[in-house]
Amino acid sequence: LHFPENFTPSDINARNQLYGLSTSLADAVIASSDFVRDDIVRRMGASPSKVFTVPVTWNPAVQRGAEVFTVDEARARYGLPTIYAIYPAQFWVHKNHARLVEAQKITRDQVPGIDFKLVFTGYRGHSGWPIVQRALEKFSMAEHVLCLDYVPVEHMAALYKGAVFCVMPSTFEASSYAVIEAQLLGCPTMCSNVTSLPELMRGDAG
């Protein structure tokens, strides 16, 4: 319903039928955020009384990784920059990497004395990568953005802890492991003010 371009017409039809049937038959429906809960009620006609929010939490393997893989080891293994922000997300268009690359250009132009870089994790085979590639070329940011591809879960804590902050500029999130994990690990976090993300960043959380 939100991103039909990511699905075939047959997939959309099947999901509409199966999700609607499942929702109507279920005694209770669990949503990952209030945003998703409200979406289910509004778009699927589910009774509000049987749709419950159970917030997503962190993957314990990420937290355990901090005990076995240090920031220094991460810097050596991945060639991490001295000053960087981390964005751990797959390269889907709605993840908004290209806009972040543009922001990186503005930041570096305004504060030229600080060698601030971005670190991306995620598979470059997804549909959003060519758009990111063009942004890197357009804004001459290729040497200031490090793309690590897939990173083992147990290494993620070190990447968060080594960063000056985590950034999540996505235009759509049902919830966000990255925002939750970063805050758990003491990494300052900045994110978009859309969909479920404000629920994760209430008050002065980020």
GROMACS .gro file of N, CA and C in nm, residues 105-176:
model
  216
  105LYS      N    1   2.757   1.664   0.185
  105LYS     CA    2   2.823   1.766   0.105
  105LYS      C    3   2.807   1.904   0.169
  106ILE      N    4   2.684   1.936   0.213
  106ILE     CA    5   2.658   2.065   0.276
  106ILE      C    6   2.740   2.079   0.405
  107THR      N    7   2.741   1.973   0.484
  107THR     CA    8   2.814   1.975   0.611
  107THR      C    9   2.963   1.998   0.590
  108ARG      N   10   3.020   1.927   0.497
  108ARG     CA   11   3.164   1.941   0.472
  108ARG      C   12   3.198   2.079   0.416
  109ASP      N   13   3.109   2.135   0.336
  109ASP     CA   14   3.134   2.270   0.281
  109ASP      C   15   3.126   2.376   0.390
  110GLN      N   16   3.033   2.357   0.485
  110GLN     CA   17   3.013   2.457   0.590
  110GLN      C   18   3.117   2.447   0.700
  111VAL      N   19   3.168   2.325   0.723
  111VAL     CA   20   3.269   2.305   0.828
  111VAL      C   21   3.390   2.234   0.766
  112PRO      N   22   3.464   2.302   0.682
  112PRO     CA   23   3.572   2.237   0.607
  112PRO      C   24   3.688   2.191   0.695
  113GLY      N   25   3.697   2.241   0.816
  113GLY     CA   26   3.808   2.204   0.903
  113GLY      C   27   3.792   2.069   0.970
  114ILE      N   28   3.674   2.007   0.958
  114ILE     CA   29   3.649   1.878   1.022
  114ILE      C   30   3.630   1.772   0.913
  115ASP      N   31   3.711   1.668   0.919
  115ASP     CA   32   3.706   1.562   0.818
  115ASP      C   33   3.597   1.461   0.856
  116PHE      N   34   3.472   1.505   0.844
  116PHE     CA   35   3.356   1.425   0.884
  116PHE      C   36   3.312   1.334   0.769
  117LYS      N   37   3.293   1.206   0.800
  117LYS     CA   38   3.256   1.109   0.697
  117LYS      C   39   3.132   1.030   0.738
  118LEU      N   40   3.077   0.957   0.642
  118LEU     CA   41   2.963   0.868   0.665
  118LEU      C   42   3.007   0.724   0.646
  119VAL      N   43   2.948   0.635   0.726
  119VAL     CA   44   2.971   0.491   0.710
  119VAL      C   45   2.835   0.424   0.688
  120PHE      N   46   2.822   0.356   0.574
  120PHE     CA   47   2.700   0.282   0.541
  120PHE      C   48   2.725   0.133   0.554
  121THR      N   49   2.626   0.060   0.604
  121THR     CA   50   2.628  -0.086   0.594
  121THR      C   51   2.505  -0.127   0.514
  122GLY      N   52   2.512  -0.237   0.443
  122GLY     CA   53   2.397  -0.281   0.364
  122GLY      C   54   2.439  -0.335   0.228
  123TYR      N   55   2.356  -0.421   0.175
  123TYR     CA   56   2.382  -0.489   0.048
  123TYR      C   57   2.358  -0.394  -0.069
  124ARG      N   58   2.460  -0.380  -0.155
  124ARG     CA   59   2.450  -0.287  -0.266
  124ARG      C   60   2.374  -0.341  -0.387
  125GLY      N   61   2.314  -0.458  -0.372
  125GLY     CA   62   2.237  -0.516  -0.481
  125GLY      C   63   2.093  -0.470  -0.484
  126HIS      N   64   2.051  -0.392  -0.386
  126HIS     CA   65   1.911  -0.347  -0.381
  126HIS      C   66   1.888  -0.227  -0.473
  127SER      N   67   1.761  -0.197  -0.498
  127SER     CA   68   1.723  -0.101  -0.601
  127SER      C   69   1.766   0.042  -0.573
  128GLY      N   70   1.792   0.075  -0.447
  128GLY     CA   71   1.830   0.212  -0.415
  128GLY      C   72   1.977   0.244  -0.439
  129TRP      N   73   2.060   0.142  -0.455
  129TRP     CA   74   2.203   0.168  -0.467
  129TRP      C   75   2.241   0.254  -0.587
  130PRO      N   76   2.187   0.231  -0.708
  130PRO     CA   77   2.226   0.318  -0.821
  130PRO      C   78   2.198   0.466  -0.794
  131ILE      N   79   2.091   0.496  -0.720
  131ILE     CA   80   2.060   0.635  -0.687
  131ILE      C   81   2.165   0.692  -0.593
  132VAL      N   82   2.209   0.610  -0.497
  132VAL     CA   83   2.315   0.653  -0.405
  132VAL      C   84   2.445   0.676  -0.482
  133GLN      N   85   2.473   0.585  -0.573
  133GLN     CA   86   2.594   0.598  -0.655
  133GLN      C   87   2.596   0.730  -0.732
  134ARG      N   88   2.483   0.763  -0.790
  134ARG     CA   89   2.475   0.889  -0.865
  134ARG      C   90   2.493   1.008  -0.773
  135ALA      N   91   2.438   1.001  -0.652
  135ALA     CA   92   2.453   1.111  -0.556
  135ALA      C   93   2.600   1.126  -0.515
  136LEU      N   94   2.668   1.015  -0.494
  136LEU     CA   95   2.810   1.020  -0.458
  136LEU      C   96   2.891   1.088  -0.567
  137GLU      N   97   2.857   1.060  -0.692
  137GLU     CA   98   2.928   1.121  -0.805
  137GLU      C   99   2.890   1.269  -0.819
  138LYS      N  100   2.760   1.297  -0.809
  138LYS     CA  101   2.711   1.434  -0.828
  138LYS      C  102   2.772   1.529  -0.726
  139PHE      N  103   2.782   1.486  -0.599
  139PHE     CA  104   2.830   1.574  -0.493
  139PHE      C  105   2.977   1.549  -0.457
  140SER      N  106   3.044   1.467  -0.537
  140SER     CA  107   3.187   1.437  -0.515
  140SER      C  108   3.214   1.390  -0.373
  141MET      N  109   3.131   1.297  -0.326
  141MET     CA  110   3.141   1.248  -0.189
  141MET      C  111   3.193   1.105  -0.178
  142ALA      N  112   3.233   1.044  -0.290
  142ALA     CA  113   3.273   0.904  -0.287
  142ALA      C  114   3.385   0.877  -0.188
  143GLU      N  115   3.480   0.969  -0.177
  143GLU     CA  116   3.593   0.946  -0.085
  143GLU      C  117   3.558   0.978   0.060
  144HIS      N  118   3.439   1.032   0.081
  144HIS     CA  119   3.397   1.069   0.217
  144HIS      C  120   3.286   0.980   0.271
  145VAL      N  121   3.249   0.878   0.194
  145VAL     CA  122   3.145   0.784   0.236
  145VAL      C  123   3.200   0.643   0.223
  146LEU      N  124   3.203   0.571   0.333
  146LEU     CA  125   3.255   0.435   0.335
  146LEU      C  126   3.139   0.337   0.335
  147CYS      N  127   3.132   0.252   0.232
  147CYS     CA  128   3.026   0.153   0.221
  147CYS      C  129   3.083   0.015   0.256
  148LEU      N  130   3.035  -0.042   0.365
  148LEU     CA  131   3.093  -0.167   0.417
  148LEU      C  132   3.020  -0.292   0.370
  149ASP      N  133   2.909  -0.277   0.299
  149ASP     CA  134   2.827  -0.393   0.262
  149ASP      C  135   2.781  -0.465   0.389
  150TYR      N  136   2.771  -0.599   0.382
  150TYR     CA  137   2.721  -0.674   0.497
  150TYR      C  138   2.824  -0.673   0.610
  151VAL      N  139   2.777  -0.648   0.731
  151VAL     CA  140   2.861  -0.652   0.851
  151VAL      C  141   2.798  -0.752   0.949
  152PRO      N  142   2.877  -0.846   1.003
  152PRO     CA  143   2.820  -0.942   1.099
  152PRO      C  144   2.755  -0.871   1.217
  153VAL      N  145   2.647  -0.930   1.267
  153VAL     CA  146   2.573  -0.871   1.378
  153VAL      C  147   2.663  -0.841   1.497
  154GLU      N  148   2.755  -0.934   1.526
  154GLU     CA  149   2.840  -0.916   1.643
  154GLU      C  150   2.942  -0.803   1.628
  155HIS      N  151   2.953  -0.745   1.510
  155HIS     CA  152   3.044  -0.632   1.488
  155HIS      C  153   2.973  -0.497   1.497
  156MET      N  154   2.841  -0.498   1.497
  156MET     CA  155   2.766  -0.373   1.489
  156MET      C  156   2.786  -0.283   1.611
  157ALA      N  157   2.795  -0.340   1.730
  157ALA     CA  158   2.811  -0.257   1.850
  157ALA      C  159   2.936  -0.171   1.840
  158ALA      N  160   3.043  -0.227   1.790
  158ALA     CA  161   3.168  -0.151   1.778
  158ALA      C  162   3.153  -0.037   1.678
  159LEU      N  163   3.076  -0.060   1.571
  159LEU     CA  164   3.054   0.047   1.473
  159LEU      C  165   2.972   0.160   1.533
  160TYR      N  166   2.870   0.125   1.610
  160TYR     CA  167   2.792   0.228   1.679
  160TYR      C  168   2.879   0.305   1.778
  161LYS      N  169   2.954   0.232   1.859
  161LYS     CA  170   3.033   0.296   1.965
  161LYS      C  171   3.145   0.383   1.911
  162GLY      N  172   3.194   0.351   1.793
  162GLY     CA  173   3.300   0.430   1.733
  162GLY      C  174   3.250   0.555   1.663
  163ALA      N  175   3.119   0.562   1.639
  163ALA     CA  176   3.061   0.674   1.565
  163ALA      C  177   3.035   0.793   1.656
  164VAL      N  178   3.036   0.913   1.599
  164VAL     CA  179   2.997   1.031   1.676
  164VAL      C  180   2.845   1.035   1.691
  165PHE      N  181   2.773   0.977   1.594
  165PHE     CA  182   2.630   0.958   1.609
  165PHE      C  183   2.580   0.862   1.502
  166CYS      N  184   2.460   0.810   1.525
  166CYS     CA  185   2.389   0.728   1.427
  166CYS      C  186   2.284   0.816   1.360
  167VAL      N  187   2.267   0.801   1.229
  167VAL     CA  188   2.169   0.882   1.159
  167VAL      C  189   2.074   0.791   1.083
  168MET      N  190   1.944   0.823   1.091
  168MET     CA  191   1.839   0.743   1.024
  168MET      C  192   1.747   0.839   0.949
  169PRO      N  193   1.782   0.874   0.823
  169PRO     CA  194   1.703   0.972   0.747
  169PRO      C  195   1.589   0.909   0.667
  170SER      N  196   1.551   0.787   0.701
  170SER     CA  197   1.450   0.713   0.626
  170SER      C  198   1.318   0.788   0.617
  171THR      N  199   1.246   0.768   0.506
  171THR     CA  200   1.115   0.830   0.489
  171THR      C  201   1.001   0.737   0.532
  172PHE      N  202   1.035   0.614   0.570
  172PHE     CA  203   0.930   0.520   0.614
  172PHE      C  204   0.992   0.411   0.699
  173GLU      N  205   0.944   0.395   0.823
  173GLU     CA  206   0.990   0.287   0.910
  173GLU      C  207   0.873   0.237   0.993
  174ALA      N  208   0.853   0.105   0.993
  174ALA     CA  209   0.754   0.044   1.082
  174ALA      C  210   0.807   0.046   1.225
  175SER      N  211   0.937   0.038   1.238
  175SER     CA  212   1.014   0.059   1.359
  175SER      C  213   1.158   0.065   1.313
  176SER      N  214   1.252   0.083   1.403
  176SER     CA  215   1.391   0.095   1.359
  176SER      C  216   1.486   0.031   1.458
   0.00000   0.00000   0.00000
